[in-house]
Coordinates of C-alpha atoms and ligand atoms in Angstrom, one line a residue:
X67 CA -19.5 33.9 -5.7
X68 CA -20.0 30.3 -5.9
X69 CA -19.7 27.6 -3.3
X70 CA -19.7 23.5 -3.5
X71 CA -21.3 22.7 -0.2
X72 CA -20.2 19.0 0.6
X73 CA -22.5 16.6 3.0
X74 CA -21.2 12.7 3.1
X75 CA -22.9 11.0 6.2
X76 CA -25.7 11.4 8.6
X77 CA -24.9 14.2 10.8
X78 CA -23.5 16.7 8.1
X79 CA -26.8 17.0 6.8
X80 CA -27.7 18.5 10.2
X81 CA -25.2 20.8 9.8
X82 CA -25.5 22.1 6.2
X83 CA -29.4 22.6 6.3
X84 CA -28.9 26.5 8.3
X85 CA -26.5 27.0 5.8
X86 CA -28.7 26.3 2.7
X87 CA -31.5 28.5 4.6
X88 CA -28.8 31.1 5.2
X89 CA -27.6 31.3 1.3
X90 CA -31.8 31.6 0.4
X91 CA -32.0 34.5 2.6
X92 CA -29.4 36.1 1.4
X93 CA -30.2 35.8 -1.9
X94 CA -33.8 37.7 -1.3
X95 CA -31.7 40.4 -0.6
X96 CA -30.3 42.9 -2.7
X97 CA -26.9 42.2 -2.1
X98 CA -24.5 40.5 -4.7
X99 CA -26.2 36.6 -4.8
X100 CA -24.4 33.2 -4.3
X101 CA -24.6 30.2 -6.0
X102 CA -23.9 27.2 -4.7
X103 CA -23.9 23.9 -5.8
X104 CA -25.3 20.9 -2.9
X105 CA -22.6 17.6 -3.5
X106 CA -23.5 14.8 -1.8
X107 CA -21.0 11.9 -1.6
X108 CA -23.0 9.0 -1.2
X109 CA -21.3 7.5 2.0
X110 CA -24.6 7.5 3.8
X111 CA -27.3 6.4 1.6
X112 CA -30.2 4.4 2.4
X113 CA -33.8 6.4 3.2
X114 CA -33.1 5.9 6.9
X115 CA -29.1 7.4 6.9
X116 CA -29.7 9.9 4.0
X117 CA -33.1 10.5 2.4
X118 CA -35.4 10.9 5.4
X119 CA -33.2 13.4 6.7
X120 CA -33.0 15.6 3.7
X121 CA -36.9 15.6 3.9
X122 CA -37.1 16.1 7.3
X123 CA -34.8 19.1 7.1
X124 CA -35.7 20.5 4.0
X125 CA -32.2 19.9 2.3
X126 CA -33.1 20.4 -1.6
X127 CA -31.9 17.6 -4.0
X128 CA -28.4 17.3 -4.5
X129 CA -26.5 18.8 -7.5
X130 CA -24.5 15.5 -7.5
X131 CA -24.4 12.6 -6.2
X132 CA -21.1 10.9 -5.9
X133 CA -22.6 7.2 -5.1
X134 CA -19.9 6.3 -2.9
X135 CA -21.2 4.0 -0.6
X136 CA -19.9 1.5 2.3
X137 CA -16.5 0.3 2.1
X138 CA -13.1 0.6 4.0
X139 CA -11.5 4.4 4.7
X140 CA -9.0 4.1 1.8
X141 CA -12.5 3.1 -1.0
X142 CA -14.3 5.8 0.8
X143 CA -11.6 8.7 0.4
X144 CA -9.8 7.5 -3.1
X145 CA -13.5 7.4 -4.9
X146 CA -14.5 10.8 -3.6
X147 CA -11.5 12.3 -4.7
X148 CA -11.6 11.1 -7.6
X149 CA -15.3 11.9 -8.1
X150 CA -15.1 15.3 -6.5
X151 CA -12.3 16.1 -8.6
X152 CA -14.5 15.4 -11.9
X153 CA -17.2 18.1 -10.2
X154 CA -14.6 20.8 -9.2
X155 CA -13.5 20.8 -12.7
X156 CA -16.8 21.5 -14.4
X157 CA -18.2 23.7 -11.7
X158 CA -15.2 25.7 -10.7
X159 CA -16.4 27.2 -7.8
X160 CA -14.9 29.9 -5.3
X161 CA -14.9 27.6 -1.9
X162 CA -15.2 24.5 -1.1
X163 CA -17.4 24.3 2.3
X164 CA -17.4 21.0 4.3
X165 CA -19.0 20.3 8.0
X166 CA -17.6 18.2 10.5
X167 CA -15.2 15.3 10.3
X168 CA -16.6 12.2 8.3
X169 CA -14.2 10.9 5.2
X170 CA -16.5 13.3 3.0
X171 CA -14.9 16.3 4.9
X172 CA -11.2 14.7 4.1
X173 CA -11.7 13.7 1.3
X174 CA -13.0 16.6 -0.1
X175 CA -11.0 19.3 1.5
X176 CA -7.5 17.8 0.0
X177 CA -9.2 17.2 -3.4
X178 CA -10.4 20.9 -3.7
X179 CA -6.8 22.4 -2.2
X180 CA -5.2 20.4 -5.1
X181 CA -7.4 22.7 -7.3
X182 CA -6.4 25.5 -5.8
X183 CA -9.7 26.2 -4.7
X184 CA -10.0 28.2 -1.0
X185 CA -11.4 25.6 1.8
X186 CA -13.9 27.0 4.7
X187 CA -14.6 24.4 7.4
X188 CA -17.3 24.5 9.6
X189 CA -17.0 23.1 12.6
X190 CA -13.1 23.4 12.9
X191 CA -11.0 23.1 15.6
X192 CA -12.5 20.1 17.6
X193 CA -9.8 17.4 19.1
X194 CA -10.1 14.6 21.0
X195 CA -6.7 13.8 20.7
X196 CA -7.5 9.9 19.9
X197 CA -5.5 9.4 16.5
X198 CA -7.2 6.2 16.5
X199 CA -10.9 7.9 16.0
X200 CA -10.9 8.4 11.9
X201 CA -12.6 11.5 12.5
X202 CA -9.4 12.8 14.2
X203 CA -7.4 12.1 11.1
X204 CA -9.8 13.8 8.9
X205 CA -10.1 17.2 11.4
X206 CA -6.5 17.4 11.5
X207 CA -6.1 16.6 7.8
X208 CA -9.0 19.0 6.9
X209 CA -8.2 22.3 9.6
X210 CA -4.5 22.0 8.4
X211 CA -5.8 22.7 4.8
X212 CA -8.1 25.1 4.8
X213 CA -8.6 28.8 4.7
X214 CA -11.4 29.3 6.6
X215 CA -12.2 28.0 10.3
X216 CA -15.5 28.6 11.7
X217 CA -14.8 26.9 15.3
X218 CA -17.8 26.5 17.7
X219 CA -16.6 27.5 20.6
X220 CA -13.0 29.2 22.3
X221 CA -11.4 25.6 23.2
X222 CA -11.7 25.0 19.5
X223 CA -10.4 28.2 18.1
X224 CA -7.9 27.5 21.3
X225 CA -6.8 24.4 19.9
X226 CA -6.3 25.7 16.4
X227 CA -3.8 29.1 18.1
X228 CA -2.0 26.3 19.9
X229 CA -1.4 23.9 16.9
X230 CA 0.2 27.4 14.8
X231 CA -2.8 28.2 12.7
X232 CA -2.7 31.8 11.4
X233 CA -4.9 33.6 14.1
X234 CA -6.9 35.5 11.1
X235 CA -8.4 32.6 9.8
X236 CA -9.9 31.1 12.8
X237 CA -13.7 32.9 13.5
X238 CA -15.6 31.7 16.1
X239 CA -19.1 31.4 14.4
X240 CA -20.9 29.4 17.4
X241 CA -22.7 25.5 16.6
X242 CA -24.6 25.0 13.8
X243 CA -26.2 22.3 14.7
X244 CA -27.9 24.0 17.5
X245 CA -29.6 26.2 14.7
X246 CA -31.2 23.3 13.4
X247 CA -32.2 22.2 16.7
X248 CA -34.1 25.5 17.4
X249 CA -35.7 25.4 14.4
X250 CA -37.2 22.0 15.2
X251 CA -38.3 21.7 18.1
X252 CA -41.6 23.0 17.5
X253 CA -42.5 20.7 15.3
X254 CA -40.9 17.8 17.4
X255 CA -42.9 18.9 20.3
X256 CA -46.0 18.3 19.3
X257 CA -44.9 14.5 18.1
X258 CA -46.6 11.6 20.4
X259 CA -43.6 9.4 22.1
X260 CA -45.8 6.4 21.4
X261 CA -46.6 7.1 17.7
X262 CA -42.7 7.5 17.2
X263 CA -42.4 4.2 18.8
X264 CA -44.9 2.6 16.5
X265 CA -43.6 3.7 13.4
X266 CA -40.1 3.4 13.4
X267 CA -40.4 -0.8 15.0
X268 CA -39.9 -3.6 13.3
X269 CA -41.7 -5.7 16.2
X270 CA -44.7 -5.4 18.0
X271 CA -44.2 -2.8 21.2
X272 CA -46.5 -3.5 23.7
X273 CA -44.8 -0.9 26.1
X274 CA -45.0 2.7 25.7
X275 CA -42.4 5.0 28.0
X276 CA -44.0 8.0 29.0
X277 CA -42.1 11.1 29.3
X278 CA -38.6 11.7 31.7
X279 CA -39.4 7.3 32.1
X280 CA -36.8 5.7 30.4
X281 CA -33.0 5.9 28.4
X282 CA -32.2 6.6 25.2
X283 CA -29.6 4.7 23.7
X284 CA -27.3 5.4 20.5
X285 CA -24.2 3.4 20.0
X286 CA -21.9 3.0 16.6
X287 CA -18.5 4.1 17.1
X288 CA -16.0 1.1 16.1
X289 CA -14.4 1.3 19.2
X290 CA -17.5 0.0 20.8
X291 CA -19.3 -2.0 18.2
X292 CA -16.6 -3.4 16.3
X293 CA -14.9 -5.8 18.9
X294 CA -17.0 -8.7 20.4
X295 CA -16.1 -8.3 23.6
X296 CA -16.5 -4.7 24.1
X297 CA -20.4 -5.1 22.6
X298 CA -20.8 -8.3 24.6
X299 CA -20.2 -6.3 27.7
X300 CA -22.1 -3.3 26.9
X301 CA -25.3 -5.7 26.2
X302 CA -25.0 -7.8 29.3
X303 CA -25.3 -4.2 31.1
X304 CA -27.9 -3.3 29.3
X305 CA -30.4 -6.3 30.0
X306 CA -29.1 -7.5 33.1
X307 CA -28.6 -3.9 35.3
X308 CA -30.4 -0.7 33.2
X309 CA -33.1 -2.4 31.6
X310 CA -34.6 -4.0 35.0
X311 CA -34.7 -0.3 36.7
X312 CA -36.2 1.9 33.4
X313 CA -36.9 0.8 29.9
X314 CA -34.4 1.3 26.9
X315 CA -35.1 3.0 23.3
X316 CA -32.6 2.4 21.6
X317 CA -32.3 3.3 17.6
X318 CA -30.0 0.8 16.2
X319 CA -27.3 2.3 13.7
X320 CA -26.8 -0.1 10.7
X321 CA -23.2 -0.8 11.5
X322 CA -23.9 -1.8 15.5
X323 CA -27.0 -3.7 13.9
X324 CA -25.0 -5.7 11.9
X325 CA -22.5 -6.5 14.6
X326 CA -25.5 -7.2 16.8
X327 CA -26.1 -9.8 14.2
X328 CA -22.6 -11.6 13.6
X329 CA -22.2 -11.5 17.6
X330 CA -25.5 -13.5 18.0
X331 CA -26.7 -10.7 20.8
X332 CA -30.1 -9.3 18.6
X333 CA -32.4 -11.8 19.5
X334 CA -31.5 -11.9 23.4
X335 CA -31.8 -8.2 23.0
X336 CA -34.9 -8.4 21.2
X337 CA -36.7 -10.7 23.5
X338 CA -36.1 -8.8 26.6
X339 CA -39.7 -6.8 27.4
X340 CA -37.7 -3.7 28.3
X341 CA -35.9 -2.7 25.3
X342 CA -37.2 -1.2 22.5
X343 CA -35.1 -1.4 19.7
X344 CA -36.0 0.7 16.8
X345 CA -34.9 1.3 13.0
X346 CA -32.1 4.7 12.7
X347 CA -35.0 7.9 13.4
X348 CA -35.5 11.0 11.5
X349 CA -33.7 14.2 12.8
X350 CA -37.7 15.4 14.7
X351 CA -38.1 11.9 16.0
X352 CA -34.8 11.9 17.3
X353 CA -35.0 15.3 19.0
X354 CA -38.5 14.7 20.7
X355 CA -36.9 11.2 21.9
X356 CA -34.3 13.0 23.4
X357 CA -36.1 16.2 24.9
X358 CA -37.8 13.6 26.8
X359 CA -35.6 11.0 28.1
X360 CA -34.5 10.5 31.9
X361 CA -31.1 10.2 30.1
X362 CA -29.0 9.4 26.9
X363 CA -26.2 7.1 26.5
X364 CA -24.3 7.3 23.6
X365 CA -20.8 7.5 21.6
X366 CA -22.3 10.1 19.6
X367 CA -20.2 13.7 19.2
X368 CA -23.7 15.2 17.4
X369 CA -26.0 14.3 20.8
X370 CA -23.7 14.9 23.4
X371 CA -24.2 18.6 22.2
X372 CA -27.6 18.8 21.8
X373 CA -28.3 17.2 25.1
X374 CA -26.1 20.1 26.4
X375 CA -29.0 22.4 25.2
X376 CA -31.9 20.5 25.7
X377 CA -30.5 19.6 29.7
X378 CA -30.5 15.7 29.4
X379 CA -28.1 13.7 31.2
X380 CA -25.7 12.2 29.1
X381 CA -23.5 9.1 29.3
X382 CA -20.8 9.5 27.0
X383 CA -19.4 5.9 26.3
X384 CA -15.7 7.4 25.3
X385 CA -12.5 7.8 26.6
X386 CA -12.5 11.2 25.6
X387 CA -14.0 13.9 23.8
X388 CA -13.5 16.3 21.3
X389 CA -16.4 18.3 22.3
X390 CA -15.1 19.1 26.4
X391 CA -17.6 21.9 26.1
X392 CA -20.3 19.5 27.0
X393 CA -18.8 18.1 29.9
X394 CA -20.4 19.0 33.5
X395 CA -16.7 20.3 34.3
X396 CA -17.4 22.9 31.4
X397 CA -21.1 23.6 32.2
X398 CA -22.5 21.0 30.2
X399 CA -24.7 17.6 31.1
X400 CA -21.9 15.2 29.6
X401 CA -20.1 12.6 31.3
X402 CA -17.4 10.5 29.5
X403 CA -17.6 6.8 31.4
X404 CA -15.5 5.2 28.2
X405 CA -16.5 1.6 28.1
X406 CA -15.8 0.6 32.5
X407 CA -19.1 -0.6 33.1
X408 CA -18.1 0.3 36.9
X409 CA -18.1 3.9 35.5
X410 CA -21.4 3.2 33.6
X411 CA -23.0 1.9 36.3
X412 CA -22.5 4.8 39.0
X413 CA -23.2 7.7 36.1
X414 CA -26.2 6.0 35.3
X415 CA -27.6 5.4 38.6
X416 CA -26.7 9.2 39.7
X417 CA -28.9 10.2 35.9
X418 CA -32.0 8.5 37.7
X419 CA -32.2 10.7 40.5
X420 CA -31.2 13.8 38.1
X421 CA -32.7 17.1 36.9
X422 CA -32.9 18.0 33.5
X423 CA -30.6 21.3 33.2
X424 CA -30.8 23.1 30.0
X425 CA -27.1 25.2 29.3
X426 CA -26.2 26.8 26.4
X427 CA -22.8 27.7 25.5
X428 CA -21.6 31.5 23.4
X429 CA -23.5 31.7 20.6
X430 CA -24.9 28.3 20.2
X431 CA -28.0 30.6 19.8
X432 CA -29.2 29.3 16.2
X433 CA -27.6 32.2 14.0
X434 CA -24.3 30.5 13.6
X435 CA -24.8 29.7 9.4
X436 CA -25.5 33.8 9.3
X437 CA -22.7 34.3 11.1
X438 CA -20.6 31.6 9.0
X439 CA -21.9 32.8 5.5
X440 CA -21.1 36.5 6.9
X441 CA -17.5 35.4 7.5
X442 CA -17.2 33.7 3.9
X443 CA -18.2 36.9 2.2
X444 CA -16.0 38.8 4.2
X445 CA -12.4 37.0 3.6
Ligands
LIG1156 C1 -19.8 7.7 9.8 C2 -18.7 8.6 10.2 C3 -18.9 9.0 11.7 C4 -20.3 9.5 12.0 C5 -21.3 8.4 11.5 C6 -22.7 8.8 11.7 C7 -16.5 8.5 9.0 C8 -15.1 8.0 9.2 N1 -17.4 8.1 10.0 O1 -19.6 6.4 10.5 O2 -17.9 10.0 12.0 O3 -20.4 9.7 13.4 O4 -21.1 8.2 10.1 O5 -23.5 7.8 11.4 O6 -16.9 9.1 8.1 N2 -24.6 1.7 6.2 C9 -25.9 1.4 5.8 N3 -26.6 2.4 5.2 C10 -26.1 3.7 5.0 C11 -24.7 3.9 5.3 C12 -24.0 2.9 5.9 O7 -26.4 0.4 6.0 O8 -26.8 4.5 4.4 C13 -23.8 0.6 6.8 C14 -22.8 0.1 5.9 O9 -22.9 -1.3 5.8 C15 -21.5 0.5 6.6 C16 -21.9 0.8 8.0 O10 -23.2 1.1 8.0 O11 -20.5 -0.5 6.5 C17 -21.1 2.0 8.6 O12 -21.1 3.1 7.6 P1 -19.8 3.9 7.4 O13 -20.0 4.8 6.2 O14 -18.6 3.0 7.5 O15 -19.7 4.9 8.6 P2 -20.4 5.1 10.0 O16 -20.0 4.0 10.9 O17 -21.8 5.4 9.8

């Protein structure tokens, strides 16, 4: 059996690093081997979006490389299709695997149904429903295609029984993100907060937050860093209420560093003593920043989960979620505030005075790749 594992952007090369480690282990066994073939589109591709986290993770070097780039949802989509049809076509393989919802999971889902070539989707089965997120488009798009959907949890496979999908292809495999997570924190735990710090800023930190002593920050969705307005307002909240009560570490995506930019907020952000603003961090930086903060806030899907399991208070700037299962009402440490900074304001002043609580949800136990190469051998 052969499979064409597809990664795109940032956090699918969280997600297909188990798998990879899964497909090696199987293949010291005696049992009938897979190839598989590692595609990499290209829409993430500078060393601090792409390359540092295929070191860090141990991700070998893509078969291809699609070189897509930046551009608009329509550039994005049309080249990989176009591209990926080129590589489906010489490699001819079984499945088609894709993680998660970026245009690399679209895009490459329809192109390899057109082949006639049987889709498995990890990571199925998530809604928000906010058609006007592009990752909702692409996990409609993408379940509604393929063959195989390895949900994370029972609201996924939930929402996939309710929208009609034929019961026998949804598996609930657990989150396999959370494998990767296990796997590191070792090794992020015995990383120094202030070395992290050092290296990954541009300016000269004089501060250094100690442990469960300050927020991390990660912010790039459009619907918060697209609009003046809406980034105005989150930055005035920023230095004039949270950084004056606990410092701020905030890793700056390159689209929200570019807005930063045109909006003329960087260098009022920059000179304020208690934020730290530092380059986008590896996946062990990342999770030692986080395993340590008094809190995140964020607009990221990826850390609301792995807060979830590490027990850190999390802020979720969003109307709404497509992961509910890390929301306090479903056990997790999640609270969605969208952008009210009223909202903000009372969630992060209640995160000072909280515990860190660690829950994790069925099977988010690091065997889900096992458990989702298991299921593609067996359809
Ligand atoms: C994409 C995903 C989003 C995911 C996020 C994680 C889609 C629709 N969106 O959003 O779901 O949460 O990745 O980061 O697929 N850029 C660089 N270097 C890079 C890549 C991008 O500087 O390596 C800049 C480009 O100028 C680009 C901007 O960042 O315009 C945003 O990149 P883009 O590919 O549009 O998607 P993200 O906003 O990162």
């Amino acid at each position: 059996m052969k499979l064409a594992l597809v990664v795109g952007a940032r956090p699918n090369f969280v997600k297909i690093s188990p798998l990879i480690k899964a497909i090696n282990e199987h293949n010291k066994s005696t049992l009938p081997q897979i190839e598989y073939i590692l595609v990499h589109t290209g829409q993430h591709y500078d060393s601090f979006m792409s390359d540092s986290f295929f070191q860090s993770l141990q991700i070998p070097k893509p078969h291809f490389n699609l070189g897509i780039g930046s551009g608009t949802h329509a550039e994005q989509v049309g080249n990989t299709m176009i591209a990926f049809e080129k590589v489906l076509k010489s490699e001819q393989p079984d499945w088609v695997v894709v993680v998660g919802d970026v245009n690399a999971t679209l895009a490459c889902s329809i192109t390899a149904k057109k082949e006639q070539i049987k889709v498995c989707h990890i990571e199925a089965g998530l809604r928000s429903g906010d058609m006007t997120m592009p990752e909702e488009i692409n996990r409609l798009v993408t379940d509604r295609l393929s063959d195989l959907l390895l949900t994370p949890d029972q609201l996924s496979s939930k929402n996939l029984r309710q929208e009609g999908t034929d019961v026998d292809k949804i598996k609930m495999v657990g989150n396999i993100m959370i494998d990767t997570l296990n796997d590191a924190l070792e090794t992020a735990g015995m990383l120094k907060l202030d070395e992290i710090i050092q290296r990954n800023s541009a300016d000269e930190v004089n501060k250094n937050p100690e442990a469960d002593s300050y927020a991390l920050i990660t912010l790039h969705r459009p619907s918060n860093v697209d609009q003046v307005e809406d980034l105005t307002k989150i930055v005035q909240f920023f230095i004039d209420q949270a950084a004056s009560q606990i410092p701020l570490v905030w890793p700056v995506h390159p689209r929200t560093l570019k807005n930063l930019e045109r909006f003329e907020l960087l260098e009022t952000l920059r000179k304020n003593n208690n934020i730290i603003l530092l380059q986008p961090l590896n996946y062990f930086d990342m999770l030692k920043l986080n395993s340590q903060a008094k809190m995140v806030i964020t607009d990221s899907g990826g850390l609301q989960e792995e807060c979830t399991v590490l027990g850190t208070p999390c802020i979720t700037m969003r109307f709404n979620t497509e992961r509910p299962i890390t929301l306090q009402e479903h056990g997790g440490t999640s609270v969605l505030v969208g952008n009210d900074l009223s909202k903000v304001k009372l969630s992060f002043n209640a995160a000072l005075n909280q515990k860190r609580e660690s829950r994790i949800p069925e099977l988010w136990d690091g065997h889900a790749a096992v458990r989702c190469l298991a299921e593609i051998i067996k359809y």
